[in-house]
PDB file of C-alpha atoms in Angstrom:
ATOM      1  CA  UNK A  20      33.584  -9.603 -62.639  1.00 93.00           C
ATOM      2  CA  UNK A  21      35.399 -12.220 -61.297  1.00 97.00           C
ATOM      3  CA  UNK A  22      36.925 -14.761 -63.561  1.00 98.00           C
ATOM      4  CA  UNK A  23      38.721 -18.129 -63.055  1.00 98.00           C
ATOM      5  CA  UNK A  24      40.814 -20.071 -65.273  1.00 98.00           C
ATOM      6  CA  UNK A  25      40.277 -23.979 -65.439  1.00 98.00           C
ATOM      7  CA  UNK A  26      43.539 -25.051 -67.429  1.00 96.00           C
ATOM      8  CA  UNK A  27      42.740 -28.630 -67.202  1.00 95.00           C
ATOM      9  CA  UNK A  28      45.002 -31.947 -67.348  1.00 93.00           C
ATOM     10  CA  UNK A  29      46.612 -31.974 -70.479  1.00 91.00           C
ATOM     11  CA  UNK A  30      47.407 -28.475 -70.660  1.00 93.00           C
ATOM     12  CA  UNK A  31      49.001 -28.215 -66.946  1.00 92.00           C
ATOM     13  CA  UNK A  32      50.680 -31.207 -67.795  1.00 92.00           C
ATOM     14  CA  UNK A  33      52.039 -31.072 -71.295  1.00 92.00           C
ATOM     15  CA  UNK A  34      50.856 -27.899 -72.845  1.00 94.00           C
ATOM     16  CA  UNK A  35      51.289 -25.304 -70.111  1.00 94.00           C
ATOM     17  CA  UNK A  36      52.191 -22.213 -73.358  1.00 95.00           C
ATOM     18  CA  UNK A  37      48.530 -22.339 -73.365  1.00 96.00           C
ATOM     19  CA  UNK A  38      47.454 -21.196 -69.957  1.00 96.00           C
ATOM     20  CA  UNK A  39      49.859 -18.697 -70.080  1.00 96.00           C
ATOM     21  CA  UNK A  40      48.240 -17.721 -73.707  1.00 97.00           C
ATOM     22  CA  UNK A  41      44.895 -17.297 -72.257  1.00 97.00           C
ATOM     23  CA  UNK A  42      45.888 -15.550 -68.906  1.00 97.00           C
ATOM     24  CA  UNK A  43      48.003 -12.868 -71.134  1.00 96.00           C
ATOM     25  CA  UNK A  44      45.023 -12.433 -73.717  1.00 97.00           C
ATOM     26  CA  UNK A  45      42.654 -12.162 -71.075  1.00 98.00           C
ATOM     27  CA  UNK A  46      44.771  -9.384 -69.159  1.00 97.00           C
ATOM     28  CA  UNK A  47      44.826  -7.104 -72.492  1.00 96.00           C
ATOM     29  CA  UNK A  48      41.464  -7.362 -72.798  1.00 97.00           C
ATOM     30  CA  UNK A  49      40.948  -6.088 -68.644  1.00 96.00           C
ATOM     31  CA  UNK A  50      40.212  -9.645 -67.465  1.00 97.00           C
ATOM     32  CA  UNK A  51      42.423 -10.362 -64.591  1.00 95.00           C
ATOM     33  CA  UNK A  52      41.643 -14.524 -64.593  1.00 96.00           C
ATOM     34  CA  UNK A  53      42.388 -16.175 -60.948  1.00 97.00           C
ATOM     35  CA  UNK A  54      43.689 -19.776 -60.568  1.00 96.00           C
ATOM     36  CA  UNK A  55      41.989 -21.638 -57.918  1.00 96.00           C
ATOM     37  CA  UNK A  56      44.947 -24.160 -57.072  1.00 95.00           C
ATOM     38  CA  UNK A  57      42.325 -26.697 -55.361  1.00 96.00           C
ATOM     39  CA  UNK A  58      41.247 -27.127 -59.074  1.00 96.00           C
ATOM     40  CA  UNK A  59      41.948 -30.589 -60.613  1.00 95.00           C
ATOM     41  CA  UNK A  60      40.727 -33.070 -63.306  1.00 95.00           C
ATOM     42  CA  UNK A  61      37.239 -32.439 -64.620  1.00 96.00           C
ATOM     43  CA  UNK A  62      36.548 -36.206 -64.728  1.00 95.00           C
ATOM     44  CA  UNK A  63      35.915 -37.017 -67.996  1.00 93.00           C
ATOM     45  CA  UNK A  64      38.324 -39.503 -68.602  1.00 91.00           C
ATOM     46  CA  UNK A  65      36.712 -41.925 -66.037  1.00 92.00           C
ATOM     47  CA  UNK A  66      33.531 -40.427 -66.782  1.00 93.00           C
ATOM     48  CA  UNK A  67      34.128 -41.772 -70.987  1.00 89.00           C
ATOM     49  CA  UNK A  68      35.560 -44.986 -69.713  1.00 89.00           C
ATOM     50  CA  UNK A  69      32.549 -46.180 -67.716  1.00 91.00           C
ATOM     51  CA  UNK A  70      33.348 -44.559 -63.873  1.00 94.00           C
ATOM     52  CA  UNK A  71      30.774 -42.823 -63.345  1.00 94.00           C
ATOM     53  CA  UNK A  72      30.987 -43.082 -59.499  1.00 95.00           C
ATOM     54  CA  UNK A  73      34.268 -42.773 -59.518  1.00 96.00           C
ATOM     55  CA  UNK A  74      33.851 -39.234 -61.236  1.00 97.00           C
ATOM     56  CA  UNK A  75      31.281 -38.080 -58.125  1.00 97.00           C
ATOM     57  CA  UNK A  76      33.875 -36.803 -56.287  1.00 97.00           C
ATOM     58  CA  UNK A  77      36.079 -34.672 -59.181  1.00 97.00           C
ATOM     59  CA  UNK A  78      32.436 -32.631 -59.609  1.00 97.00           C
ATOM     60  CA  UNK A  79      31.953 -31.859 -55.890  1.00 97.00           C
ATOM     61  CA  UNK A  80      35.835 -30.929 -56.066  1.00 97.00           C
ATOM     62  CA  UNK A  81      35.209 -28.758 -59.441  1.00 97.00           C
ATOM     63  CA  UNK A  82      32.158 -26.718 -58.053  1.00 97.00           C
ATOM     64  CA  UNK A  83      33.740 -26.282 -54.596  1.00 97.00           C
ATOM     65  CA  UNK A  84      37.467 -25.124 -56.638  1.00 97.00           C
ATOM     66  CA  UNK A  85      35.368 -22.881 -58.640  1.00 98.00           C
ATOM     67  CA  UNK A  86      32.675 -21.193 -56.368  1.00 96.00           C
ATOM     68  CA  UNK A  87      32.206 -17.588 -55.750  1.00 95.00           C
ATOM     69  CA  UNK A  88      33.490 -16.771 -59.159  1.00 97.00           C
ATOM     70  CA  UNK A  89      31.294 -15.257 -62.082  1.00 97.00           C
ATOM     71  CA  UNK A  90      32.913 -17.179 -65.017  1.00 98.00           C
ATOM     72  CA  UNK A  91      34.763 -20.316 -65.285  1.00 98.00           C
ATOM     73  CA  UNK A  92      36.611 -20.147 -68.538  1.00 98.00           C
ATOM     74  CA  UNK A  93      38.469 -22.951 -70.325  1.00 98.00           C
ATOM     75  CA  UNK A  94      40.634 -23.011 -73.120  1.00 97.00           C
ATOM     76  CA  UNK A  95      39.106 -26.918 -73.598  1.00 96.00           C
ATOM     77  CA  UNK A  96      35.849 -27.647 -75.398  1.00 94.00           C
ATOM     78  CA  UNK A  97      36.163 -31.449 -74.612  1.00 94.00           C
ATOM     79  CA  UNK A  98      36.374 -30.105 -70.468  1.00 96.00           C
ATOM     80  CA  UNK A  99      33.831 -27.412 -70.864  1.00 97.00           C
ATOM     81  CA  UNK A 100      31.803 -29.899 -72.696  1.00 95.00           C
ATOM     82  CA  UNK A 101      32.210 -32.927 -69.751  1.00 96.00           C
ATOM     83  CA  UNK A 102      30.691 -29.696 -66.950  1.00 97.00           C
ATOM     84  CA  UNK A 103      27.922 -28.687 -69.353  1.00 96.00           C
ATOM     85  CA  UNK A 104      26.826 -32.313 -70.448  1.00 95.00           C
ATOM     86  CA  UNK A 105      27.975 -34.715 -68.395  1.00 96.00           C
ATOM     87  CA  UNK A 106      27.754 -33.133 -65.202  1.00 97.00           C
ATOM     88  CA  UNK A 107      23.837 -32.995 -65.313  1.00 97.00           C
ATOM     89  CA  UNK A 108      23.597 -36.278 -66.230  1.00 96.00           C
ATOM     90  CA  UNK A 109      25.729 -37.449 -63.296  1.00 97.00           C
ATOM     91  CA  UNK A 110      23.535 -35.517 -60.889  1.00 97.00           C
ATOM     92  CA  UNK A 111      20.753 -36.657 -62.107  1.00 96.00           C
ATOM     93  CA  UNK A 112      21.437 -40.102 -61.933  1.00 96.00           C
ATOM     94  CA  UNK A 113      22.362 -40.301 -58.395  1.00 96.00           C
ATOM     95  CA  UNK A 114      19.079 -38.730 -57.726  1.00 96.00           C
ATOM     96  CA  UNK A 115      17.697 -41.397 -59.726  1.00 96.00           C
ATOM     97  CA  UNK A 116      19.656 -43.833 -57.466  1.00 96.00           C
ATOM     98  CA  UNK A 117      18.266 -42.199 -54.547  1.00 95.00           C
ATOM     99  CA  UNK A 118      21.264 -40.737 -53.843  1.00 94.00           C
ATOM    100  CA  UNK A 119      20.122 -37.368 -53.304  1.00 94.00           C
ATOM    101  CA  UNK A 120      20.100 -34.423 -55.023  1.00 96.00           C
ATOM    102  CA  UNK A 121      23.830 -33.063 -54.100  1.00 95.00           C
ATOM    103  CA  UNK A 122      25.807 -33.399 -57.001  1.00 96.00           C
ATOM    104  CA  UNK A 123      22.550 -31.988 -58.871  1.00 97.00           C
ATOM    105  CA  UNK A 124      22.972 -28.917 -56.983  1.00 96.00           C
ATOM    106  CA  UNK A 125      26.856 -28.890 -57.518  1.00 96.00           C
ATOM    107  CA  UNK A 126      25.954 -29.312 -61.476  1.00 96.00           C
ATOM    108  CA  UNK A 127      23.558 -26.345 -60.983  1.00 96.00           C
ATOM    109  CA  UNK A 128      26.119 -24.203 -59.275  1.00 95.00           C
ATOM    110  CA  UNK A 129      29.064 -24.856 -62.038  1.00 96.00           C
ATOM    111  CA  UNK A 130      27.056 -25.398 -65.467  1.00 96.00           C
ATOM    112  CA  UNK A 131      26.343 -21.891 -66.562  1.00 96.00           C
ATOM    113  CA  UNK A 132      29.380 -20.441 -65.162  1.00 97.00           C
ATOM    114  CA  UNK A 133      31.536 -22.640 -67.179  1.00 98.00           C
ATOM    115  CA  UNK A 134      32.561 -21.460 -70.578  1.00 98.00           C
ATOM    116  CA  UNK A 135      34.869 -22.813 -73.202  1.00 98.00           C
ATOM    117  CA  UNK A 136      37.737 -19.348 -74.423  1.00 98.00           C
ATOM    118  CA  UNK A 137      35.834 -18.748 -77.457  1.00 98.00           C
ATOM    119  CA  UNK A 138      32.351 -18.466 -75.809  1.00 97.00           C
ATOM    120  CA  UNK A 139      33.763 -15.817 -73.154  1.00 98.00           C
ATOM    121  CA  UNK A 140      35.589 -13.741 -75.438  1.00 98.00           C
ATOM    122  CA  UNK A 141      32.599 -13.671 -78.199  1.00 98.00           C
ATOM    123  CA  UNK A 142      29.423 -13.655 -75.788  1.00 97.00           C
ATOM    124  CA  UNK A 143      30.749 -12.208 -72.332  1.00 98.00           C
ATOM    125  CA  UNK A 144      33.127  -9.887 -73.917  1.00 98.00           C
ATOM    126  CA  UNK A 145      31.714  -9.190 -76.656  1.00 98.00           C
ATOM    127  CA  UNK A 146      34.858  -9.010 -78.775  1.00 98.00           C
ATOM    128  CA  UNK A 147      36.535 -10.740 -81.766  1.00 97.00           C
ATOM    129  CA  UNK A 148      39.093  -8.602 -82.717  1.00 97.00           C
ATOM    130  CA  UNK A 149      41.689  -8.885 -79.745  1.00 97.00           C
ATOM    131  CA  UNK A 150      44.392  -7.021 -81.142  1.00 96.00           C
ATOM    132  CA  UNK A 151      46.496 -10.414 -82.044  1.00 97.00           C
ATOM    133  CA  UNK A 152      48.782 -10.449 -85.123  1.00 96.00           C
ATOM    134  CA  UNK A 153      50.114 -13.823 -86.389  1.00 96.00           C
ATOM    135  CA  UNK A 154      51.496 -13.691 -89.891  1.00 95.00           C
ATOM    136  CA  UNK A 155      50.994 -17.382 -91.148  1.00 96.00           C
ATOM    137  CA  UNK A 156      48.796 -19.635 -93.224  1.00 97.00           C
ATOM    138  CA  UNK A 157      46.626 -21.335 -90.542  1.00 98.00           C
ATOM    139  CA  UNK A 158      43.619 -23.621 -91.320  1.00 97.00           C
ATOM    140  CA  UNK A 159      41.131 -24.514 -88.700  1.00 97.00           C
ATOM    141  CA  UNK A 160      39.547 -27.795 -86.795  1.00 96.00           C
ATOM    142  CA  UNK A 161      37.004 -28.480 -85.392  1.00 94.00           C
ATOM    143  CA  UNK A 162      37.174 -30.567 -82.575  1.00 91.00           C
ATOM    144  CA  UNK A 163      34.224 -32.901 -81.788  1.00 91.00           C
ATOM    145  CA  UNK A 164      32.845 -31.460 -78.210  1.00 90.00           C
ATOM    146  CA  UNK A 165      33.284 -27.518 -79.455  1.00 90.00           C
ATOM    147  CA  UNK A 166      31.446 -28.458 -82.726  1.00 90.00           C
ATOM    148  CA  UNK A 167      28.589 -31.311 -81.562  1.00 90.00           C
ATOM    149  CA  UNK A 168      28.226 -30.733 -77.498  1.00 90.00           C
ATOM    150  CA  UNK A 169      29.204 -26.678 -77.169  1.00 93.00           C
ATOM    151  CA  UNK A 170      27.970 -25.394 -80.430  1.00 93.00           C
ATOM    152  CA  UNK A 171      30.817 -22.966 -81.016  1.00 95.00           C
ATOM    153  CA  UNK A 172      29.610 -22.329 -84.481  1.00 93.00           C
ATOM    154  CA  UNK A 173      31.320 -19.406 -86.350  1.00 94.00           C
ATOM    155  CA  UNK A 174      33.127 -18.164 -82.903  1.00 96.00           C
ATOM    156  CA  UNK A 175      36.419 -19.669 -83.069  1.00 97.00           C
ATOM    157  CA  UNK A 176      36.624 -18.070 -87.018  1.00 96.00           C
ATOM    158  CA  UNK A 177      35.401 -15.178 -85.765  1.00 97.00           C
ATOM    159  CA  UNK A 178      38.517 -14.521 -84.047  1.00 98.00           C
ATOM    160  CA  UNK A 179      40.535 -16.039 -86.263  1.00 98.00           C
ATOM    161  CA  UNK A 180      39.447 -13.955 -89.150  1.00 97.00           C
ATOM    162  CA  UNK A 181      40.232 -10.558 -86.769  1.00 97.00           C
ATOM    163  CA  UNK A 182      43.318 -11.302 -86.726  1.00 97.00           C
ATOM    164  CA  UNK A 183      46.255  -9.065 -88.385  1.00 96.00           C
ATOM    165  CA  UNK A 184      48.186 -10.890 -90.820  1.00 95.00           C
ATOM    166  CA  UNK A 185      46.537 -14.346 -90.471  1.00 97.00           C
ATOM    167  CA  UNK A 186      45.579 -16.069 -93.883  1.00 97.00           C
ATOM    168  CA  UNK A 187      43.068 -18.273 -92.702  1.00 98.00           C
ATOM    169  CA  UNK A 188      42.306 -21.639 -95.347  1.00 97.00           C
ATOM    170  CA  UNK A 189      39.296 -23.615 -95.520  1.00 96.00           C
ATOM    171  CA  UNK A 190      40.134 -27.677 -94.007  1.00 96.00           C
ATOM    172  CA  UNK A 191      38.667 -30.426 -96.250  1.00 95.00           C
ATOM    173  CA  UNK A 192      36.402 -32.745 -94.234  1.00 92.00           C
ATOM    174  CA  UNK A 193      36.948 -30.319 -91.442  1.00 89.00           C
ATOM    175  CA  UNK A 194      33.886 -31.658 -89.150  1.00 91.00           C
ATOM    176  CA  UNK A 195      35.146 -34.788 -89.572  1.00 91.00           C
ATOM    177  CA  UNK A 196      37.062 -36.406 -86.193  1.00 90.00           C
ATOM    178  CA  UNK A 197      40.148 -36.473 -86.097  1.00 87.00           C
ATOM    179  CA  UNK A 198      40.434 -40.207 -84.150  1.00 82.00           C
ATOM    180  CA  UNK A 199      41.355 -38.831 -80.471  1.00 83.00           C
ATOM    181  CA  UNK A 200      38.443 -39.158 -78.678  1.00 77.00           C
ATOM    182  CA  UNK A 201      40.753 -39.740 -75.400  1.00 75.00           C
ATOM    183  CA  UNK A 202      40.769 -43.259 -74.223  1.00 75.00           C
ATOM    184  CA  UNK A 203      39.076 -44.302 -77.747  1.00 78.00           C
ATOM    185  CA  UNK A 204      42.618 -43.496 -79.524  1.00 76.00           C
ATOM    186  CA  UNK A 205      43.910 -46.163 -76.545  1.00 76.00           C
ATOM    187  CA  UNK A 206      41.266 -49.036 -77.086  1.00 80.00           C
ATOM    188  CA  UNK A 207      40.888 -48.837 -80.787  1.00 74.00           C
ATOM    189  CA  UNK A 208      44.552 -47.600 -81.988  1.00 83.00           C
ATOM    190  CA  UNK A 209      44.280 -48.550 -85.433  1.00 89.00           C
ATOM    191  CA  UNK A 210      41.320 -46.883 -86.232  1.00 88.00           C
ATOM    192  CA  UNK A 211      41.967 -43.784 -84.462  1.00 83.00           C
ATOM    193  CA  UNK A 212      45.370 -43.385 -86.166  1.00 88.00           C
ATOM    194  CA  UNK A 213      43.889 -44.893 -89.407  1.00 90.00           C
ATOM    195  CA  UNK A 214      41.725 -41.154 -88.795  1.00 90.00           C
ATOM    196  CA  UNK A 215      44.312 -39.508 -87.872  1.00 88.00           C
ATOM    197  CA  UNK A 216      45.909 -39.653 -90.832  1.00 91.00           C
ATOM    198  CA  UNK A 217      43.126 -38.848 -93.088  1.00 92.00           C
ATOM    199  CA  UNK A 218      42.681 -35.602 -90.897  1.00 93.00           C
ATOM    200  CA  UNK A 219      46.554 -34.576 -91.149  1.00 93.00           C
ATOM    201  CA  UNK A 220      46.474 -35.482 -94.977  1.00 95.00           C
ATOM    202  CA  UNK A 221      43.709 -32.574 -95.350  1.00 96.00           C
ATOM    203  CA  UNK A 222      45.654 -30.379 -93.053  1.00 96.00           C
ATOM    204  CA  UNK A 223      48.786 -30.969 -95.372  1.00 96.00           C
ATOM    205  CA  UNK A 224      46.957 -30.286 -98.305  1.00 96.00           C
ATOM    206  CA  UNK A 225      45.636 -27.237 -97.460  1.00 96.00           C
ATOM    207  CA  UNK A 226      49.002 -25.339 -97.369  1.00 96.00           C
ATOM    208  CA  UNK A 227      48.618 -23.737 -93.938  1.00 97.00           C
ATOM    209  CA  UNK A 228      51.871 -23.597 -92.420  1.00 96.00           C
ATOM    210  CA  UNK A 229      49.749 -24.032 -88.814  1.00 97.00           C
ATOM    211  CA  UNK A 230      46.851 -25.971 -87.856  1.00 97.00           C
ATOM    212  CA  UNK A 231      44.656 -24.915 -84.802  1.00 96.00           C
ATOM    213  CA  UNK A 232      41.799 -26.156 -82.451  1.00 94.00           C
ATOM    214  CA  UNK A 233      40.781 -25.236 -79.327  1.00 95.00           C
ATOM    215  CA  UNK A 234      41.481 -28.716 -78.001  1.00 93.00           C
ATOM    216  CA  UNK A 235      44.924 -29.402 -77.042  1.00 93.00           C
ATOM    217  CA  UNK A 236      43.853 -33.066 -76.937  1.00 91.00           C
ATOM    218  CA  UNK A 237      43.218 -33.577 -80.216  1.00 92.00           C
ATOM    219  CA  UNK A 238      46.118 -31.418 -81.214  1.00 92.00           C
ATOM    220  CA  UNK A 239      48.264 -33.606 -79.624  1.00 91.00           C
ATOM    221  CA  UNK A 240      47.225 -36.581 -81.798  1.00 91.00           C
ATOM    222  CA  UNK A 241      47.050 -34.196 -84.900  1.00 93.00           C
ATOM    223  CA  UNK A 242      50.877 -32.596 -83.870  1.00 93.00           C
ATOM    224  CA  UNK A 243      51.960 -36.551 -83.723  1.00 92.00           C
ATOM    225  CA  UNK A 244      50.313 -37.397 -87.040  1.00 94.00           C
ATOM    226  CA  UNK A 245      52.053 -34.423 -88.509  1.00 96.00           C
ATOM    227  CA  UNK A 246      55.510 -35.387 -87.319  1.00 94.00           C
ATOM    228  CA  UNK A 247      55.124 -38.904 -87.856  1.00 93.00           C
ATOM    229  CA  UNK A 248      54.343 -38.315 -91.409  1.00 93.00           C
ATOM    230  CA  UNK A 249      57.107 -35.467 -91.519  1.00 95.00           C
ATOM    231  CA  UNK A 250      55.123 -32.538 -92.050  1.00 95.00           C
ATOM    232  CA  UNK A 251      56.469 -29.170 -91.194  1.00 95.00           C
ATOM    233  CA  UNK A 252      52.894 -27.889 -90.068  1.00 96.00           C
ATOM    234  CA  UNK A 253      52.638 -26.753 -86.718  1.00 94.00           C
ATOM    235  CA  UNK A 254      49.707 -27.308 -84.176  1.00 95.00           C
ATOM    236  CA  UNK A 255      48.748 -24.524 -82.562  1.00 96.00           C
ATOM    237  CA  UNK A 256      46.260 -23.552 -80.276  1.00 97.00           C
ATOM    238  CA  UNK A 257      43.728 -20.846 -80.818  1.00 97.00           C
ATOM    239  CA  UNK A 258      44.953 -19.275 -77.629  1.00 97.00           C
ATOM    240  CA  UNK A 259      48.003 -19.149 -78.409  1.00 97.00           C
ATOM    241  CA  UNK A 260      47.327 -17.195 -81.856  1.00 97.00           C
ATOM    242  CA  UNK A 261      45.074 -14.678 -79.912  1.00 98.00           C
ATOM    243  CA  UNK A 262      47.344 -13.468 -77.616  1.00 97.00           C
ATOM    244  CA  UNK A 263      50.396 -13.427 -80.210  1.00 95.00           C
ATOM    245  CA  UNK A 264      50.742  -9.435 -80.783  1.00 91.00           C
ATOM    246  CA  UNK A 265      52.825  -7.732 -83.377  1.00 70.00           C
ATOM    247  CA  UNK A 266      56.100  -7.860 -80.482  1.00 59.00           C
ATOM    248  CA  UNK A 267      56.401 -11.081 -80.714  1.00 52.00           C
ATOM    249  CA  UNK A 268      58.526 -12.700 -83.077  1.00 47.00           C
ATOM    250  CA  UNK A 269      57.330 -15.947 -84.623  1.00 44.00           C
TER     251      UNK A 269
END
């Protein structure tokens, strides 16, 4: 089985901990995941903001980055979601535009290959206990994309429940956004921070000494809610927890 690891913007740019998470957690479960280094942005910034031709090309570069491997696994539901969703839509619009069908067939290529962490590790893998020990009070979100567009469901507490030491605390309002929603935190600041807060407020109340999501997007405006309002609760990634053994010291 050949696997490749799509590590996306934000986390190659700000949060790189968490490729490195999922690349160690994958190896102790026997996945050795490759890193295509032609790989780039999935689009779905220009894609959200209205540039839809000017995404075209990121999809041709995603399925060409990506092909010959089995799996394409992400540890981003907002990317995942963008291939999944988006990139059908895109295809099929060209068409439409009579266009042809090329970026249909590079949506065909990538869409069922491409799977958000949670998804491989549950339904490929067929595991949920993955050895990971993380003694804390952590309480869960879920982000937008992985809840509405992916339909992770139970899978992400699944794995969270497995493992060792981890007291795991029900969120208030958990399926409600958090305000990120990428360039919608830039064009309508004062409501997303206005949501922001509400989310961290629940996340504070809760106890949990770490809050995690399996977007590092919106844990970056939940981490910057947190410290703004000087909370000691640290965002966390689910990756991150899952490949934290009992030699680590946290």
């Amino acid at each position: 089985m050949r696997v490749a690891l799509f590590v996306t913007c934000i986390n190659d740019t700000l949060y790189p901990r968490t490729g490195r998470a999922v690349v160690s957690l994958l190896r102790r479960l026997g996945v050795e995941a490759e890193f295509p280094e032609a790989q780039s942005c999935c689009g779905q910034p220009q894609f959200n903001t209205g540039y839809r031709w000017e995404t075209e090309p990121l999809v041709r570069r995603f399925a060409a980055a990506f092909a010959g491997f089995d799996y394409v696994v992400t540890p981003s539901g907002s990317c995942a979601a963008m291939v999944r969703d988006n990139y059908p839509r895109i295809g099929a619009k060209a068409a439409a535009e009579g266009r042809g069908e090329e970026l249909t067939r590079a949506a065909e290529a990538v869409v069922p290959r491409t799977l958000e962490l949670t998804e491989f590790l549950v339904d490929v893998l067929g595991v949920t206990d993955v050895g990971a020990y993380y003694p804390h009070r952590v309480t869960y979100h879920p982000t937008c994309h992985g809840l509405r567009m992916l339909g992770l469901g139970t899978k992400p507490k699944r794995l969270l429940d497995a493992v060792a030491g981890l007291d795991l605390v029900e969120l208030p309002g958990a399926q409600e956004c958090c305000g990120f929603g990428g360039t919608f935190s830039v064009k309508n600041a004062a409501v997303s921070a206005a949501m922001g807060a509400d989310k961290a407020r629940h996340i504070m109340g809760t106890g949990a000494q770490a809050v995690c999501t399996v977007d590092n997007s919106c844990q970056l405006h939940i981490g910057g809610t947190l410290a703004r309002l000087g909370s000691p609760v640290r965002p966390v990634h689910l990756a991150e927890i899952l490949a934290s053994t009992d030699k680590e010291q946290w």
